Amino acid sequence: MQRGKFITFEGIDGAGKSTHLAWLEHYLQDKGLEVVVTREPGGTALGEALRQLLLDHRQAMHPETEALLMFAARREHLDKVILPALDRGAWVISDRFTDASFAYQGGGRGMSTEKLEKLEQWVQAEFSPDLTLYFDVPVTLSRERVQSARVADRFERETDSFFERVRQAYLQRARQFPQRIWVVDGSQPMTAVKTAVAEIVEDFWANLPKAASGD
Ligand code: TYD
């Protein structure tokens, strides 16, 4: 049995990743794969309970508490959902993962990269996604999209400068890991974004080492 692949979607709130995530799920299912779609924070019963606390705008917390809860939810998510699925050959698509901690808790809240790297090392060692799509949009555009959507959560209530720092931290991560993180210009019309996503995914698929027959 070949181990599955782990694909993550990232972007500031309102970058439009959800639509494309659904497309990718169907694309992979059409290839006959088992696909597990999940999200962070969340993905398990405990993780979803932590998500409620993390997104509740009435719940104040220290930035490091926020980071610790994100990684606590992630530890559970890896143990209960992500790693078992990959082990049985399923492909896992997660709406956000550790890059979000570096972008939001690091860039946004100003927590040091060194501390976040320690948590990352503790919780996931060398494990990281095989492919990450980062949807990049200017803060003003993401704002328009989020405002028309619904009641704002604890992160969505943050200032434009917070989101600008989050965006810059994501772009910095993309420069740091150019083999893994692909930047998609999410400000283009939806069809153009979809084409860009499809190209990246098809390329990833085409370049996979194929299982040697008879092994
Ligand atoms: P989001 O993924 O935007 O879900 P929805 O589309 O339902 O709003 O919400 C999750 C929020 O959590 C988002 O604002 C980013 C934040 N977040 C972090 O700050 N750090 C993390 O490590 C993760 C995974 C998410």
mmCIF file of C-alpha atoms and ligand atoms in Angstrom:
data_model
loop_
_atom_site.group_PDB
_atom_site.id
_atom_site.type_symbol
_atom_site.label_atom_id
_atom_site.label_comp_id
_atom_site.label_asym_id
_atom_site.label_seq_id
_atom_site.Cartn_x
_atom_site.Cartn_y
_atom_site.Cartn_z
ATOM 1 C CA MET A 1 0.000 0.000 0.000
ATOM 2 C CA GLN A 2 1.419 3.375 -1.026
ATOM 3 C CA ARG A 3 1.224 6.092 1.611
ATOM 4 C CA GLY A 4 -1.226 8.898 0.784
ATOM 5 C CA LYS A 5 -0.304 12.524 0.204
ATOM 6 C CA PHE A 6 -1.043 15.466 2.437
ATOM 7 C CA ILE A 7 -2.204 18.694 0.767
ATOM 8 C CA THR A 8 -2.953 21.912 2.633
ATOM 9 C CA PHE A 9 -4.775 25.123 1.710
ATOM 10 C CA GLU A 10 -3.748 28.433 3.219
ATOM 11 C CA GLY A 11 -4.579 32.111 2.942
ATOM 12 C CA ILE A 12 -5.813 35.051 4.959
ATOM 13 C CA ASP A 13 -9.500 35.004 5.863
ATOM 14 C CA GLY A 14 -11.578 35.632 2.748
ATOM 15 C CA ALA A 15 -8.879 34.493 0.302
ATOM 16 C CA GLY A 16 -11.362 32.043 -1.263
ATOM 17 C CA LYS A 17 -9.707 28.702 -0.563
ATOM 18 C CA SER A 18 -12.884 26.729 0.274
ATOM 19 C CA THR A 19 -14.290 26.618 -3.273
ATOM 20 C CA HIS A 20 -11.050 25.255 -4.671
ATOM 21 C CA LEU A 21 -10.716 22.765 -1.861
ATOM 22 C CA ALA A 22 -14.034 21.206 -2.897
ATOM 23 C CA TRP A 23 -12.834 21.052 -6.507
ATOM 24 C CA LEU A 24 -9.631 19.252 -5.484
ATOM 25 C CA GLU A 25 -11.575 16.723 -3.429
ATOM 26 C CA HIS A 26 -13.584 15.722 -6.526
ATOM 27 C CA TYR A 27 -10.545 15.775 -8.768
ATOM 28 C CA LEU A 28 -8.769 13.253 -6.532
ATOM 29 C CA GLN A 29 -11.875 11.116 -6.023
ATOM 30 C CA ASP A 30 -12.180 10.856 -9.808
ATOM 31 C CA LYS A 31 -8.724 9.268 -9.769
ATOM 32 C CA GLY A 32 -10.160 6.534 -7.556
ATOM 33 C CA LEU A 33 -8.473 7.731 -4.376
ATOM 34 C CA GLU A 34 -9.913 7.778 -0.884
ATOM 35 C CA VAL A 35 -9.930 11.466 0.072
ATOM 36 C CA VAL A 36 -10.210 12.824 3.608
ATOM 37 C CA VAL A 37 -11.125 16.502 3.876
ATOM 38 C CA THR A 38 -10.449 18.145 7.196
ATOM 39 C CA ARG A 39 -9.603 21.502 8.748
ATOM 40 C CA GLU A 40 -7.615 23.310 11.416
ATOM 41 C CA PRO A 41 -8.119 24.218 14.074
ATOM 42 C CA GLY A 42 -10.464 21.236 14.310
ATOM 43 C CA GLY A 43 -10.774 17.904 12.556
ATOM 44 C CA THR A 44 -11.450 15.895 15.733
ATOM 45 C CA ALA A 45 -14.080 16.230 18.486
ATOM 46 C CA LEU A 46 -11.525 17.744 20.865
ATOM 47 C CA GLY A 47 -10.039 19.897 18.106
ATOM 48 C CA GLU A 48 -13.475 21.276 17.195
ATOM 49 C CA ALA A 49 -14.070 22.123 20.869
ATOM 50 C CA LEU A 50 -10.748 23.983 20.903
ATOM 51 C CA ARG A 51 -11.747 25.709 17.661
ATOM 52 C CA GLN A 52 -14.874 27.058 19.339
ATOM 53 C CA LEU A 53 -12.750 28.615 22.069
ATOM 54 C CA LEU A 54 -10.152 29.934 19.616
ATOM 55 C CA LEU A 55 -12.680 31.595 17.299
ATOM 56 C CA ASP A 56 -15.043 32.933 19.969
ATOM 57 C CA HIS A 57 -14.615 36.713 19.894
ATOM 58 C CA ARG A 58 -15.595 36.953 23.595
ATOM 59 C CA GLN A 59 -12.726 34.655 24.604
ATOM 60 C CA ALA A 60 -9.593 36.717 25.319
ATOM 61 C CA MET A 61 -6.283 34.842 25.542
ATOM 62 C CA HIS A 62 -2.539 35.379 25.599
ATOM 63 C CA PRO A 63 -0.930 34.967 22.146
ATOM 64 C CA GLU A 64 1.140 32.036 23.398
ATOM 65 C CA THR A 65 -1.980 30.362 24.808
ATOM 66 C CA GLU A 66 -3.484 30.748 21.354
ATOM 67 C CA ALA A 67 -0.431 29.104 19.758
ATOM 68 C CA LEU A 68 -0.398 26.282 22.308
ATOM 69 C CA LEU A 69 -4.080 25.550 21.703
ATOM 70 C CA MET A 70 -3.522 25.528 17.929
ATOM 71 C CA PHE A 71 -0.731 23.000 18.347
ATOM 72 C CA ALA A 72 -2.724 20.990 20.909
ATOM 73 C CA ALA A 73 -5.547 20.655 18.396
ATOM 74 C CA ARG A 74 -2.952 19.743 15.736
ATOM 75 C CA ARG A 75 -1.406 17.012 17.894
ATOM 76 C CA GLU A 76 -4.812 15.391 18.222
ATOM 77 C CA HIS A 77 -5.565 15.909 14.534
ATOM 78 C CA LEU A 78 -2.334 14.201 13.465
ATOM 79 C CA ASP A 79 -2.858 11.281 15.826
ATOM 80 C CA LYS A 80 -6.539 10.627 15.172
ATOM 81 C CA VAL A 81 -7.092 11.690 11.570
ATOM 82 C CA ILE A 82 -4.158 12.731 9.386
ATOM 83 C CA LEU A 83 -1.521 10.055 10.045
ATOM 84 C CA PRO A 84 -3.933 7.064 10.152
ATOM 85 C CA ALA A 85 -5.493 8.199 6.862
ATOM 86 C CA LEU A 86 -2.115 8.618 5.126
ATOM 87 C CA ASP A 87 -1.004 5.225 6.476
ATOM 88 C CA ARG A 88 -3.979 3.476 4.899
ATOM 89 C CA GLY A 89 -3.257 5.154 1.557
ATOM 90 C CA ALA A 90 -5.871 7.913 1.683
ATOM 91 C CA TRP A 91 -5.063 11.435 0.532
ATOM 92 C CA VAL A 92 -5.715 14.142 3.089
ATOM 93 C CA ILE A 93 -6.675 17.726 2.249
ATOM 94 C CA SER A 94 -6.618 20.132 5.166
ATOM 95 C CA ASP A 95 -8.087 23.610 5.213
ATOM 96 C CA ARG A 96 -5.057 25.160 7.017
ATOM 97 C CA PHE A 97 -2.183 23.571 8.900
ATOM 98 C CA THR A 98 1.090 24.691 10.532
ATOM 99 C CA ASP A 99 1.850 27.462 8.014
ATOM 100 C CA ALA A 100 -1.193 29.223 9.518
ATOM 101 C CA SER A 101 0.466 29.194 12.941
ATOM 102 C CA PHE A 102 3.589 30.834 11.540
ATOM 103 C CA ALA A 103 1.441 33.370 9.677
ATOM 104 C CA TYR A 104 -1.197 34.207 12.336
ATOM 105 C CA GLN A 105 0.549 33.577 15.659
ATOM 106 C CA GLY A 106 3.985 34.487 14.248
ATOM 107 C CA GLY A 107 3.310 37.286 11.757
ATOM 108 C CA GLY A 108 -0.025 38.463 13.134
ATOM 109 C CA ARG A 109 0.525 38.203 16.890
ATOM 110 C CA GLY A 110 4.296 38.622 16.833
ATOM 111 C CA MET A 111 5.245 35.336 18.486
ATOM 112 C CA SER A 112 8.850 34.396 17.732
ATOM 113 C CA THR A 113 9.607 31.963 14.926
ATOM 114 C CA GLU A 114 11.972 30.085 17.265
ATOM 115 C CA LYS A 115 9.197 29.314 19.741
ATOM 116 C CA LEU A 116 6.840 28.229 16.974
ATOM 117 C CA GLU A 117 9.541 26.010 15.493
ATOM 118 C CA LYS A 118 9.952 24.337 18.887
ATOM 119 C CA LEU A 119 6.233 23.583 19.031
ATOM 120 C CA GLU A 120 6.334 22.355 15.443
ATOM 121 C CA GLN A 121 9.277 20.072 16.223
ATOM 122 C CA TRP A 122 7.551 18.747 19.328
ATOM 123 C CA VAL A 123 4.174 18.096 17.709
ATOM 124 C CA GLN A 124 5.113 16.889 14.249
ATOM 125 C CA ALA A 125 8.908 16.393 14.089
ATOM 126 C CA GLU A 126 9.879 16.346 10.402
ATOM 127 C CA PHE A 127 6.342 15.796 9.143
ATOM 128 C CA SER A 128 5.012 18.466 6.768
ATOM 129 C CA PRO A 129 2.548 18.697 3.876
ATOM 130 C CA ASP A 130 3.546 17.321 0.468
ATOM 131 C CA LEU A 131 1.911 20.259 -1.274
ATOM 132 C CA THR A 132 0.533 23.587 -0.044
ATOM 133 C CA LEU A 133 -1.579 26.030 -2.016
ATOM 134 C CA TYR A 134 -1.428 29.520 -0.603
ATOM 135 C CA PHE A 135 -4.163 31.851 -1.883
ATOM 136 C CA ASP A 136 -2.773 35.343 -1.901
ATOM 137 C CA VAL A 137 -5.117 38.338 -1.886
ATOM 138 C CA PRO A 138 -4.699 41.967 -0.840
ATOM 139 C CA VAL A 139 -6.161 42.679 2.591
ATOM 140 C CA THR A 140 -8.761 45.110 1.210
ATOM 141 C CA LEU A 141 -10.205 42.427 -1.064
ATOM 142 C CA SER A 142 -10.300 39.783 1.677
ATOM 143 C CA ARG A 143 -12.105 42.273 3.907
ATOM 144 C CA GLU A 144 -14.855 42.825 1.349
ATOM 145 C CA ARG A 145 -15.372 39.080 1.023
ATOM 146 C CA VAL A 146 -15.449 38.390 4.758
ATOM 147 C CA GLN A 147 -17.747 41.293 5.582
ATOM 148 C CA SER A 148 -20.422 40.123 3.224
ATOM 149 C CA ALA A 149 -20.192 36.589 4.587
ATOM 150 C CA ARG A 150 -21.344 36.456 8.263
ATOM 151 C CA VAL A 151 -20.699 37.447 11.878
ATOM 152 C CA ALA A 152 -16.951 37.986 12.277
ATOM 153 C CA ASP A 153 -14.991 35.563 14.495
ATOM 154 C CA ARG A 154 -12.100 36.476 16.834
ATOM 155 C CA PHE A 155 -9.548 36.577 13.988
ATOM 156 C CA GLU A 156 -11.790 38.262 11.443
ATOM 157 C CA ARG A 157 -12.209 41.162 13.908
ATOM 158 C CA GLU A 158 -8.497 41.945 13.681
ATOM 159 C CA THR A 159 -7.158 45.106 12.059
ATOM 160 C CA ASP A 160 -5.960 45.503 8.494
ATOM 161 C CA SER A 161 -2.382 45.784 9.746
ATOM 162 C CA PHE A 162 -2.747 42.417 11.524
ATOM 163 C CA PHE A 163 -3.820 40.807 8.241
ATOM 164 C CA GLU A 164 -1.072 42.595 6.363
ATOM 165 C CA ARG A 165 1.471 41.000 8.724
ATOM 166 C CA VAL A 166 -0.219 37.607 8.319
ATOM 167 C CA ARG A 167 -0.052 37.970 4.542
ATOM 168 C CA GLN A 168 3.616 38.955 4.583
ATOM 169 C CA ALA A 169 4.421 36.006 6.857
ATOM 170 C CA TYR A 170 2.700 33.629 4.420
ATOM 171 C CA LEU A 171 4.654 35.095 1.509
ATOM 172 C CA GLN A 172 7.845 34.716 3.513
ATOM 173 C CA ARG A 173 7.003 31.030 4.164
ATOM 174 C CA ALA A 174 6.390 30.561 0.435
ATOM 175 C CA ARG A 175 9.866 31.973 -0.301
ATOM 176 C CA GLN A 176 11.352 29.737 2.382
ATOM 177 C CA PHE A 177 9.731 26.547 1.036
ATOM 178 C CA PRO A 178 9.431 27.110 -2.725
ATOM 179 C CA GLN A 179 9.283 23.373 -3.519
ATOM 180 C CA ARG A 180 6.238 22.843 -1.317
ATOM 181 C CA ILE A 181 4.251 26.091 -1.198
ATOM 182 C CA TRP A 182 2.655 27.431 -4.383
ATOM 183 C CA VAL A 183 1.338 30.978 -4.380
ATOM 184 C CA VAL A 184 -1.975 31.337 -6.213
ATOM 185 C CA ASP A 185 -3.118 34.851 -7.076
ATOM 186 C CA GLY A 186 -6.552 34.745 -5.445
ATOM 187 C CA SER A 187 -7.511 38.213 -6.635
ATOM 188 C CA GLN A 188 -8.066 36.982 -10.197
ATOM 189 C CA PRO A 189 -11.549 36.047 -11.437
ATOM 190 C CA MET A 190 -12.687 32.681 -10.076
ATOM 191 C CA THR A 191 -12.175 30.802 -13.365
ATOM 192 C CA ALA A 192 -8.567 32.007 -13.619
ATOM 193 C CA VAL A 193 -7.877 30.954 -10.019
ATOM 194 C CA LYS A 194 -9.373 27.561 -10.762
ATOM 195 C CA THR A 195 -7.157 27.132 -13.817
ATOM 196 C CA ALA A 196 -4.091 28.035 -11.758
ATOM 197 C CA VAL A 197 -5.052 25.532 -9.046
ATOM 198 C CA ALA A 198 -5.675 22.800 -11.625
ATOM 199 C CA GLU A 199 -2.260 23.380 -13.229
ATOM 200 C CA ILE A 200 -0.446 23.076 -9.903
ATOM 201 C CA VAL A 201 -2.341 19.956 -8.896
ATOM 202 C CA GLU A 202 -1.962 18.265 -12.292
ATOM 203 C CA ASP A 203 1.736 18.994 -12.242
ATOM 204 C CA PHE A 204 2.040 17.556 -8.739
ATOM 205 C CA TRP A 205 0.176 14.449 -9.860
ATOM 206 C CA ALA A 206 2.269 14.030 -13.010
ATOM 207 C CA ASN A 207 5.517 14.252 -11.027
ATOM 208 C CA LEU A 208 4.614 11.673 -8.391
ATOM 209 C CA PRO A 209 6.943 8.704 -8.304
ATOM 210 C CA LYS A 210 4.777 5.869 -9.549
ATOM 211 C CA ALA A 211 4.681 2.694 -7.449
ATOM 212 C CA ALA A 212 7.084 0.146 -8.866
ATOM 213 C CA SER A 213 5.079 -2.835 -10.048
ATOM 214 C CA GLY A 214 5.695 -6.042 -8.138
ATOM 215 C CA ASP A 215 6.964 -4.259 -5.009
HETATM 216 P P1 TYD B 1 -10.947 29.688 8.830
HETATM 217 O O1 TYD B 1 -10.038 28.604 8.371
HETATM 218 O O2 TYD B 1 -10.840 30.984 8.137
HETATM 219 O O3 TYD B 1 -12.378 29.093 8.806
HETATM 220 P P2 TYD B 1 -13.709 29.830 8.360
HETATM 221 O O4 TYD B 1 -13.607 29.867 6.871
HETATM 222 O O5 TYD B 1 -14.764 28.942 8.904
HETATM 223 O O6 TYD B 1 -13.651 31.193 9.002
HETATM 224 O O7 TYD B 1 -10.814 29.975 10.412
HETATM 225 C C1 TYD B 1 -9.787 29.557 11.174
HETATM 226 C C2 TYD B 1 -9.098 30.729 11.809
HETATM 227 O O8 TYD B 1 -8.043 30.228 12.643
HETATM 228 C C3 TYD B 1 -8.448 31.656 10.805
HETATM 229 O O9 TYD B 1 -8.761 32.985 11.148
HETATM 230 C C4 TYD B 1 -6.967 31.437 10.991
HETATM 231 C C5 TYD B 1 -6.845 30.918 12.386
HETATM 232 N N1 TYD B 1 -5.706 30.011 12.590
HETATM 233 C C6 TYD B 1 -4.594 30.451 13.293
HETATM 234 O O10 TYD B 1 -4.555 31.602 13.737
HETATM 235 N N2 TYD B 1 -3.541 29.594 13.500
HETATM 236 C C7 TYD B 1 -3.542 28.314 13.058
HETATM 237 O O11 TYD B 1 -2.569 27.552 13.274
HETATM 238 C C8 TYD B 1 -4.706 27.858 12.329
HETATM 239 C C9 TYD B 1 -4.754 26.456 11.829
HETATM 240 C C10 TYD B 1 -5.758 28.738 12.119
#
